Structure formats: structure tokens, C-alpha cells
One Martini backbone bead per residue (centre of mass of N, CA, C, O) as a GRO file, in nm:
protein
  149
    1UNK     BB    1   4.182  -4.010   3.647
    2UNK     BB    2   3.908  -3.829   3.611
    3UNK     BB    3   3.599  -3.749   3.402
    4UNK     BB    4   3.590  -3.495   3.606
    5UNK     BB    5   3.565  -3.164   3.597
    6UNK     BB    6   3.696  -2.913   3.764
    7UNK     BB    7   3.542  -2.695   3.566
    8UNK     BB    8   3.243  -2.638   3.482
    9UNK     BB    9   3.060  -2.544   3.302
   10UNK     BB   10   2.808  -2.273   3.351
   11UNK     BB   11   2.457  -2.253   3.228
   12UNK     BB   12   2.264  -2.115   3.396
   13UNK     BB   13   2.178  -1.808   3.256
   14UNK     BB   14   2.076  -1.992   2.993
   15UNK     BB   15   1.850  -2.037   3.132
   16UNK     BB   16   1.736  -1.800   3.319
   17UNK     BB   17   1.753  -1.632   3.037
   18UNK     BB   18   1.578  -1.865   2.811
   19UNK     BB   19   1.298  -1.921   2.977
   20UNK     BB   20   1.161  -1.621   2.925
   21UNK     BB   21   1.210  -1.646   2.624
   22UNK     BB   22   0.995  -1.855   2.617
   23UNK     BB   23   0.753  -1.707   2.770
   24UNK     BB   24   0.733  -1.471   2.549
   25UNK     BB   25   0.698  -1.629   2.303
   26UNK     BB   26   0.434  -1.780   2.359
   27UNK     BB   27   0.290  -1.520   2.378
   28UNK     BB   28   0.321  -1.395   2.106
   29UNK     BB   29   0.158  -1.670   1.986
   30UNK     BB   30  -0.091  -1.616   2.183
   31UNK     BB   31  -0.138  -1.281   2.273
   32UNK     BB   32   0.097  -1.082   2.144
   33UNK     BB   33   0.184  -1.014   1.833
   34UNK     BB   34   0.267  -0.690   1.849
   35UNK     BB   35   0.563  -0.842   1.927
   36UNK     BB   36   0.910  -0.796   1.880
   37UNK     BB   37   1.156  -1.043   1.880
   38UNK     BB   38   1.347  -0.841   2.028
   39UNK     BB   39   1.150  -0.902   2.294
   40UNK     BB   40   1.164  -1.168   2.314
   41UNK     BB   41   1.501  -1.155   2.365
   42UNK     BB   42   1.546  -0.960   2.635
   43UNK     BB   43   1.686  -1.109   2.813
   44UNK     BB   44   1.912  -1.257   2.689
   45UNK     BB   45   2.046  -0.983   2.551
   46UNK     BB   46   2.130  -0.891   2.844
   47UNK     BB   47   2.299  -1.107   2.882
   48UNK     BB   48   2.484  -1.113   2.658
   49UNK     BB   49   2.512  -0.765   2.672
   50UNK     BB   50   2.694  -0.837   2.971
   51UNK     BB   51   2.910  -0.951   2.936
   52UNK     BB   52   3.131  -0.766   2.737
   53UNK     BB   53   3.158  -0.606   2.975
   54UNK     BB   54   3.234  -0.760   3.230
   55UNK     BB   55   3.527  -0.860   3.038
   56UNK     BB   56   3.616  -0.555   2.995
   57UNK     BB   57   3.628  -0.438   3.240
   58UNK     BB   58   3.773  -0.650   3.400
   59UNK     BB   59   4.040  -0.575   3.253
   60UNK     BB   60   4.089  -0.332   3.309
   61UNK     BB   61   4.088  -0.304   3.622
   62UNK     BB   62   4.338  -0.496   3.658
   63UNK     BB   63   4.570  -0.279   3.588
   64UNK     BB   64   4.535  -0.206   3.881
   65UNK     BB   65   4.692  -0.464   3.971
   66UNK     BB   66   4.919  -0.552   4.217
   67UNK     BB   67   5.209  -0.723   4.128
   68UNK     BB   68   5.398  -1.033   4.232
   69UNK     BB   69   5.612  -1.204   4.263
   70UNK     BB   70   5.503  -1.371   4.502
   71UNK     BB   71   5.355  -1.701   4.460
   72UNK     BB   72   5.232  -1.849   4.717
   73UNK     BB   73   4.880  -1.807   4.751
   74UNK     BB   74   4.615  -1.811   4.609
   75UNK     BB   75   4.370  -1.618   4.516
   76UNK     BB   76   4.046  -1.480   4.545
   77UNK     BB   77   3.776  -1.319   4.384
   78UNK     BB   78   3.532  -1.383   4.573
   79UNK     BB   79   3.596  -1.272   4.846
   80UNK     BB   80   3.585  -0.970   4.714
   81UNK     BB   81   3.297  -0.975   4.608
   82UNK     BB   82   2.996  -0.828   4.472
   83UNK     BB   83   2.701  -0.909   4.358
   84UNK     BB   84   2.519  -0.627   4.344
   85UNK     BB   85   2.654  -0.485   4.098
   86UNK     BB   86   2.607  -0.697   3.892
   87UNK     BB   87   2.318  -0.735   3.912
   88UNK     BB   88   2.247  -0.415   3.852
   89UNK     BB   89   2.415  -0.410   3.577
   90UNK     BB   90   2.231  -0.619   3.451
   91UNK     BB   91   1.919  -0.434   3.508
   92UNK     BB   92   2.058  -0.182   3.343
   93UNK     BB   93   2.075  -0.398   3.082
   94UNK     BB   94   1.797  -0.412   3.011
   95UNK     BB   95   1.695  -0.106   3.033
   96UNK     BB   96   1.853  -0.041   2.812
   97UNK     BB   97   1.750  -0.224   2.592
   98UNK     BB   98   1.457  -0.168   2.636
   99UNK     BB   99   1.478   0.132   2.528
  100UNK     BB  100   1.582   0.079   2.258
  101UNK     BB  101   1.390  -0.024   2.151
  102UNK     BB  102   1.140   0.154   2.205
  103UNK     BB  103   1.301   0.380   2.035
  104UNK     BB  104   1.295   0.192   1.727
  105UNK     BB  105   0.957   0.140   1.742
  106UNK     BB  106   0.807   0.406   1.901
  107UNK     BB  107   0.754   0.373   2.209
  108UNK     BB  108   0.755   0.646   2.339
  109UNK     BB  109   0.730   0.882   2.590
  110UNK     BB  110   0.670   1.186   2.713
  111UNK     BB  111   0.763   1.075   2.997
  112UNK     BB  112   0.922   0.981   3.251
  113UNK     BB  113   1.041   0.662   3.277
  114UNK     BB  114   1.237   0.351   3.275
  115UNK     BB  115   1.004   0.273   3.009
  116UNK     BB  116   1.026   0.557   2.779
  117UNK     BB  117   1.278   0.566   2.512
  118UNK     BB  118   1.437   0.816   2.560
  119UNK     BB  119   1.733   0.920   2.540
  120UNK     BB  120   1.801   0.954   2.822
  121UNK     BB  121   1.751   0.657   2.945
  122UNK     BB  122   1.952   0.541   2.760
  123UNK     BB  123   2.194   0.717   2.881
  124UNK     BB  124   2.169   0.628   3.172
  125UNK     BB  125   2.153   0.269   3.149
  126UNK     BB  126   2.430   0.270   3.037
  127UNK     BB  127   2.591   0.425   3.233
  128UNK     BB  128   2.497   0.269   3.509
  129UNK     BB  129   2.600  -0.010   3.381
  130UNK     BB  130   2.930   0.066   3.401
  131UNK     BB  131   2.914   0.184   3.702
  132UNK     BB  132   2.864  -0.123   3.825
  133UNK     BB  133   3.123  -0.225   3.705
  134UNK     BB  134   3.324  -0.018   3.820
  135UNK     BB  135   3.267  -0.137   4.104
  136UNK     BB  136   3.306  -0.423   4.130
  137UNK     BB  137   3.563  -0.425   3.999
  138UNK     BB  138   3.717  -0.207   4.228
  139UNK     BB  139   3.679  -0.413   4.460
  140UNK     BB  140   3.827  -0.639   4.373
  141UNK     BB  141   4.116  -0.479   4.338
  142UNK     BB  142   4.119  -0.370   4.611
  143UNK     BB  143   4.130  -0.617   4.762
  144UNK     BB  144   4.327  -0.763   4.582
  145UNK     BB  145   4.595  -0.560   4.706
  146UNK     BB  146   4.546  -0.600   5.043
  147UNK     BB  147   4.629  -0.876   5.033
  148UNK     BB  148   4.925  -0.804   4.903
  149UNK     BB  149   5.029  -0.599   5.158
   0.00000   0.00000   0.00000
């Protein structure tokens, strides 16, 4: 029996969103003082509040895969997986997360651009964000129902 686990934990997230907000706590502590923490915290914040989505969605989706009784060779859900939706949908909850502050603090803008705090913007980068993960999961569920068929 060795001592090396068989799956170890994945910590990669919380370094890559973990280090830019140590660059930004950085940053907000000798040039721009006038940054609230919760906007130094905007990278981890958008890693942390896009997990409980894309376990919430994966869930919802799986409703749809089709069961068999014969579980002959186990299925792989890399092999039909799509990186580029997960992707766009961790983007897309940045940008929400990021207008919501901005609405929040009072600095929305007149005009509309992605990081303009609107409240349009907010429910649109919400529902983008939604809207890609059950893109990303129902491609999932429909490649292993056809590997099942």
C-alpha cells in the first residue's frame, strides 16, 4: 500500500486566484488606498462564488443522464467535457461579481460597457454566467447518454 494518494487534492484554483489578490491587496496598501477590500478580494471571490454554481448546475444536469443497470467499463466525463464553457462562465462571474461591487459602491456608470455597474449588466453577466454552465454540463450529460446508447 503506498502513502501517495490516489487523488490528491487539487489546490491549483485558490494559488492561481489566491496570487493576483495578493497582487492587488498589495497594490490597494501603497497606491490606491481607495480600493475596497471586497474589490482586492474580486479574483478568489468570483473562484469561490463560481464553484457552488457549477456544483449546483452539475447536479441539476446529471437529472438527465441516463442510468444502466450494466456498469460494464466506467465512463470518463474529461473525455466530453468542454473547457471553454467553464472557462467563459468562471469570466462571466468575475464580471458579475465585479459590477455588483461596482453597483454597491456607488460607481456605476451612464453608459453601458461590461464593467459599467448597471443594474442591467449585473443580470446579464448572472444569467451569461448560468447560461454557460449549463451549456458546459449539458454537453456532458448528452456525450455520456450517447456513450451509454
Amino acid at each position: 500500500m503506498s502513502s501517495i494518494q490516489e487523488y490528491p487534492i487539487q489546490a491549483t484554483g485558490f494559488w492561481v486566484f489566491g496570487f493576483p489578490s495578493v497582487v492587488v491587496a498589495v497594490l490597494k496598501l501603497t497606491v490606491a488606498g481607495y480600493w475596497s477590500w471586497w474589490r482586492v478580494m474580486l479574483p478568489s471571490l468570483a473562484f469561490l462564488g463560481h464553484n457552488p454554481v457549477y456544483l449546483l448546475v452539475g447536479f441539476l444536469c446529471f437529472c438527465w443522464l441516463k442510468h444502466e443497470e450494466d456498469e460494464g467499463e466506467p465512463t470518463t466525463v474529461q473525455k466530453h467535457s468542454t473547457a471553454g464553457y467553464n472557462i467563459a462562465a468562471l469570466l462571466f462571474c468575475f464580471l458579475f461579481l465585479d459590477n455588483l461591487l461596482r453597483r454597491a459602491e456607488g460607481q456605476d456608470w451612464k453608459g453601458f460597457w461590461p464593467c459599467s455597474g448597471r443594474f442591467e449588466a449585473v443580470v446579464l453577466f448572472g444569467m451569461l454566467s448560468l447560461a454557460a454552465q449549463f451549456e458546459y454540463w449539458s454537453r456532458t450529460v448528452i456525450g455520456l447518454n450517447q456513450e451509454h446508447a
